[in-house]
Coordinates of C-alpha atoms in Angstrom, one line a residue:
M380 CA 5.9 38.9 37.7
R381 CA 3.7 40.3 35.0
F382 CA 6.0 40.5 32.2
R383 CA 6.8 36.6 33.0
N384 CA 3.3 35.7 32.4
V385 CA 3.4 37.5 28.9
V386 CA 6.6 36.0 27.8
T387 CA 4.9 32.3 28.9
V388 CA 2.2 32.5 27.3
S389 CA 3.2 33.8 23.9
A390 CA 5.6 31.2 24.1
A391 CA 3.2 28.7 24.3
A392 CA 0.9 30.2 22.0
L393 CA 3.9 29.7 19.4
A394 CA 4.7 26.2 20.2
L395 CA 1.4 25.4 20.1
G396 CA 0.9 27.2 16.3
L397 CA 4.3 25.4 15.6
S398 CA 3.4 22.3 16.2
M399 CA -0.4 22.6 14.8
S400 CA 1.2 23.6 11.1
G401 CA 2.0 20.7 9.5
S402 CA -1.4 18.4 10.6
A403 CA -3.5 21.3 9.1
S404 CA -1.7 21.2 6.0
A405 CA -3.2 18.1 3.9
A406 CA -6.7 16.6 4.9
D407 CA -5.7 12.4 5.0
G408 CA -7.9 9.9 3.4
E409 CA -9.3 9.7 -0.1
F410 CA -11.9 11.8 -2.0
I411 CA -13.4 9.7 -4.6
Y412 CA -15.4 10.6 -7.9
S413 CA -16.8 9.5 -11.1
Y414 CA -16.9 11.2 -14.7
T415 CA -17.2 10.7 -18.1
A416 CA -14.3 9.5 -20.0
E417 CA -14.1 11.0 -24.3
D418 CA -15.0 7.0 -24.7
N419 CA -18.1 7.5 -22.7
T420 CA -17.8 5.0 -19.7
E421 CA -17.7 6.0 -16.3
R422 CA -14.7 5.9 -14.9
H423 CA -13.2 6.8 -11.1
A424 CA -10.6 9.1 -9.5
L425 CA -9.3 9.9 -6.7
L426 CA -7.5 12.6 -4.6
V427 CA -5.2 11.4 -2.0
D428 CA -4.6 13.6 1.0
P429 CA -5.4 16.7 -0.9
P430 CA -4.1 20.0 0.2
S431 CA -6.6 22.3 2.8
G432 CA -7.5 25.6 2.1
E433 CA -6.6 25.3 -1.9
C434 CA -8.8 25.3 -4.9
I435 CA -8.4 22.3 -6.5
N436 CA -9.7 21.6 -10.4
L437 CA -10.8 17.8 -11.1
P438 CA -8.3 17.8 -14.3
E439 CA -10.6 15.2 -15.5
V440 CA -13.4 17.5 -16.3
Q441 CA -11.8 20.9 -17.5
G442 CA -12.8 20.9 -21.5
A443 CA -15.7 22.8 -22.3
D444 CA -16.9 19.7 -24.2
M445 CA -16.6 17.3 -21.0
D446 CA -19.3 16.9 -18.6
P447 CA -19.0 17.7 -14.8
A448 CA -18.0 15.2 -12.4
D449 CA -20.1 13.3 -9.9
T450 CA -20.8 11.2 -7.2
P451 CA -18.5 12.3 -4.8
L452 CA -17.7 10.4 -1.7
N453 CA -15.5 12.2 1.1
R454 CA -13.4 9.5 2.9
T455 CA -11.0 12.3 4.2
T456 CA -10.7 13.9 7.9
T457 CA -12.2 16.8 6.6
S458 CA -15.5 18.9 4.9
V459 CA -15.3 19.7 1.5
K460 CA -17.1 22.3 -0.6
V461 CA -17.5 20.6 -3.9
F462 CA -18.4 23.7 -7.0
A463 CA -20.2 23.3 -10.2
D464 CA -17.9 25.7 -12.0
Q465 CA -13.9 25.3 -12.0
G466 CA -12.0 28.0 -10.2
C467 CA -13.8 27.3 -7.1
Q468 CA -17.1 29.2 -8.8
G469 CA -20.8 28.9 -9.0
T470 CA -23.1 26.6 -7.0
A471 CA -21.0 25.0 -4.1
Y472 CA -21.9 22.1 -1.7
L473 CA -20.6 20.7 1.5
I474 CA -20.0 17.4 2.0
R475 CA -18.8 16.3 5.7
P476 CA -15.7 13.6 5.9
N477 CA -15.6 10.1 7.2
G478 CA -17.4 8.9 4.3
T479 CA -20.3 11.0 3.4
G480 CA -20.8 11.5 -0.1
G481 CA -23.4 12.6 -2.6
T482 CA -25.0 11.1 -5.9
H483 CA -25.1 11.2 -9.4
R484 CA -27.0 14.6 -9.5
L485 CA -23.9 16.3 -7.7
K486 CA -22.4 18.1 -10.3
M487 CA -18.7 19.5 -10.1
R488 CA -15.5 20.8 -11.4
S489 CA -13.6 21.9 -8.8
V490 CA -12.6 20.9 -4.8
Q491 CA -11.8 22.8 -1.6
F492 CA -11.1 21.1 1.5
L493 CA -11.4 23.2 4.3

């Protein structure tokens, strides 16, 4: 009797894990931010359905002569950490999901969705 309970619990845990694996791979929605282009104009960029758990270097601000991005707006379903330096290094700030954002004073070069 006890062995059957262990098998049942193990099978249920495996099924739950398999069903959740696809849904946890991305943050649904958009992450929007501003940056200064090479011609000194303000532009906006976005990440659509970004992967969760990976460090994403924002491509528009990776050059040594480029200013960091700013004014993040998190319209995804998960929280995001924004980092001052590339490679998800330096000072980090947490931005909640569903439309929460930061001002032009929040500078960032990389992000990680949780």
